[in-house]
Coordinates of C-alpha atoms in Angstrom, one line a residue:
M5 CA 156.1 119.5 37.3
K6 CA 155.6 122.9 35.1
T7 CA 154.1 124.7 37.9
Y8 CA 156.6 123.8 40.5
F9 CA 159.3 124.9 38.2
N10 CA 157.6 128.2 37.9
L11 CA 157.1 128.5 41.5
I12 CA 161.1 127.9 41.9
I13 CA 161.7 130.6 39.2
L14 CA 159.6 133.0 41.3
L15 CA 161.3 132.3 44.5
I16 CA 164.8 132.5 43.1
I17 CA 164.3 135.5 40.6
F18 CA 161.7 138.0 42.1
P19 CA 163.1 138.4 45.7
L20 CA 166.4 139.8 43.9
F21 CA 164.9 142.8 43.0
A22 CA 164.4 143.6 46.5
D23 CA 167.7 143.2 47.7
A24 CA 169.4 146.5 46.7
N25 CA 172.4 145.9 48.6
E26 CA 173.9 143.5 46.1
Q27 CA 172.9 145.7 42.8
H28 CA 175.2 147.3 40.7
K29 CA 173.7 151.2 40.3
A30 CA 174.8 153.7 38.0
A31 CA 176.2 156.7 40.0
D32 CA 173.4 159.0 38.5
A33 CA 170.6 156.3 38.0
P34 CA 167.3 158.0 38.7
L35 CA 164.7 156.9 41.1
D36 CA 162.9 155.2 38.4
A37 CA 165.7 153.4 36.8
I38 CA 165.3 150.2 34.8
E39 CA 166.2 147.2 37.3
L40 CA 167.4 143.7 35.6
I41 CA 168.5 140.5 37.1
V42 CA 171.2 138.8 34.9
L43 CA 171.2 135.4 34.8
K44 CA 174.9 134.2 34.1
T45 CA 177.7 131.6 34.5
P46 CA 180.3 132.5 37.0
S47 CA 183.1 132.5 34.4
C48 CA 181.7 134.5 31.8
G49 CA 183.7 137.7 31.5
C50 CA 181.9 139.3 28.5
C51 CA 178.4 138.9 30.6
K52 CA 180.4 141.1 33.4
K53 CA 181.1 143.6 30.6
W54 CA 177.7 143.8 29.3
I55 CA 176.4 144.3 32.8
S56 CA 178.8 147.4 32.9
H57 CA 177.4 148.8 29.7
I58 CA 173.9 148.6 31.1
V59 CA 175.1 150.4 34.2
E60 CA 176.7 152.9 32.3
Q61 CA 173.4 153.5 30.5
G62 CA 171.5 154.2 33.8
F63 CA 170.2 151.0 34.4
E64 CA 170.5 148.8 37.9
A65 CA 171.6 145.3 37.4
E66 CA 172.4 142.2 39.6
G67 CA 174.5 139.4 38.2
K68 CA 173.3 136.2 39.3
D69 CA 175.6 133.2 39.0
F70 CA 174.3 129.6 38.0
Y71 CA 176.2 126.8 36.4
D72 CA 173.5 125.9 34.0
I73 CA 170.9 128.6 33.1
N74 CA 169.3 126.9 30.1
P75 CA 166.2 125.6 32.3
F76 CA 165.6 129.4 33.1
K77 CA 165.7 130.2 29.0
S78 CA 163.4 127.2 28.6
Q79 CA 161.0 128.4 31.4
L80 CA 160.9 131.8 29.8
G81 CA 160.3 130.5 26.4
I82 CA 163.7 131.6 24.6
A83 CA 164.2 128.8 22.1
P84 CA 167.7 127.5 21.6
N85 CA 168.2 129.3 18.1
Y86 CA 167.8 132.7 20.1
R87 CA 170.0 132.0 22.7
S88 CA 173.5 133.6 23.9
C89 CA 175.6 133.6 27.2
H90 CA 173.3 135.1 29.7
T91 CA 169.7 136.3 30.2
A92 CA 168.6 139.6 31.9
I93 CA 164.9 139.8 33.3
S94 CA 163.1 143.1 33.9
R95 CA 160.8 143.5 36.9
E96 CA 158.1 143.1 34.5
G97 CA 159.0 139.6 33.5
Y98 CA 160.5 140.5 29.8
A99 CA 163.8 138.6 29.0
F100 CA 166.6 140.2 27.2
E101 CA 168.8 137.7 25.9
G102 CA 172.3 138.1 25.1
H103 CA 174.2 141.4 24.2
V104 CA 171.3 143.6 23.5
P105 CA 172.2 147.3 23.8
A106 CA 170.6 149.2 26.7
K107 CA 169.0 151.7 24.3
F108 CA 166.9 149.0 22.8
I109 CA 166.0 147.5 26.2
R110 CA 164.8 151.1 27.2
Q111 CA 162.8 151.5 23.9
F112 CA 161.3 148.1 24.3
L113 CA 159.8 148.6 27.9
S114 CA 158.5 151.9 26.6
E115 CA 156.3 150.3 24.1
K116 CA 153.5 148.0 24.0
H117 CA 154.0 144.5 22.4
E118 CA 151.4 141.9 22.1
D119 CA 152.5 138.5 23.3
A120 CA 156.0 139.3 23.3
I121 CA 158.7 137.8 26.0
G122 CA 161.6 140.3 25.1
L123 CA 164.5 141.0 22.9
S124 CA 167.5 138.7 22.1
V125 CA 170.9 139.2 20.2
P126 CA 171.7 135.5 19.3
A127 CA 175.3 134.3 19.7
M128 CA 177.6 136.7 20.6
P129 CA 178.7 139.2 17.8
I130 CA 181.8 141.0 17.8
G131 CA 181.5 144.7 18.7
S132 CA 178.2 144.3 20.5
P133 CA 178.1 145.6 24.1
G134 CA 180.3 143.4 26.2
M135 CA 181.8 141.9 23.1
E136 CA 184.2 144.5 22.1
V137 CA 187.2 143.5 20.4
E138 CA 189.9 146.1 19.4
D139 CA 188.0 148.1 16.7
K140 CA 186.2 145.1 15.1
F141 CA 182.6 145.2 14.5
M142 CA 180.1 142.7 13.2
P143 CA 176.7 144.3 12.1
Y144 CA 173.8 142.2 13.7
Q145 CA 169.9 142.2 14.5
V146 CA 168.1 142.6 17.5
L147 CA 165.1 140.3 17.4
L148 CA 161.5 140.7 19.1
L149 CA 160.9 137.2 20.8
F150 CA 157.2 136.0 21.0
K151 CA 155.5 133.6 23.2
D152 CA 154.8 131.1 20.4
G153 CA 158.5 130.7 19.8
T154 CA 158.8 132.8 16.8
S155 CA 160.5 136.1 16.4
K156 CA 160.9 139.2 14.0
P157 CA 163.5 141.9 13.7
Y158 CA 163.2 144.7 16.0
A159 CA 166.6 146.7 15.0
K160 CA 169.5 146.3 12.9
V161 CA 172.7 147.4 14.1
N162 CA 175.2 148.4 11.2
T163 CA 177.7 150.3 13.1
Y164 CA 179.3 150.3 16.7
E165 CA 177.8 153.9 16.7
E166 CA 174.3 152.7 16.5
Q167 CA 174.3 150.7 19.6
F168 CA 174.2 153.8 21.7

């Protein structure tokens, strides 16, 4: 059954990278722009705002709506305590869970991490990209997620400005 589910994920997710007509592109995106597929629910406004954030930072992104994205999160190895409202997947298969700032995605993809599956900002911290509320900000951590279900701190964001 797991193999069947893996096949379904491959058939749904990876062909999306080839469909450039539906992607949101930054106006000045370089040819080697980072591409992300963002799995989200149709009604989530903060997910759309987060997609705008990464596009403004030079990424290419396509939001893909599903009514239940938890099966994808489980298949990617994202434990429930690391989950948020959306999951972005890079061409390389790394997962970026929740409101991870673009600068940390770019940094992570430029590095090598043994047994890592990606990064997470669990929950939805006020003031993180896509979760802006007036001038409010709540410090948070970006976590490095591993295949064995563990994590470790990757970055600490103490101020709004540190996200960019």
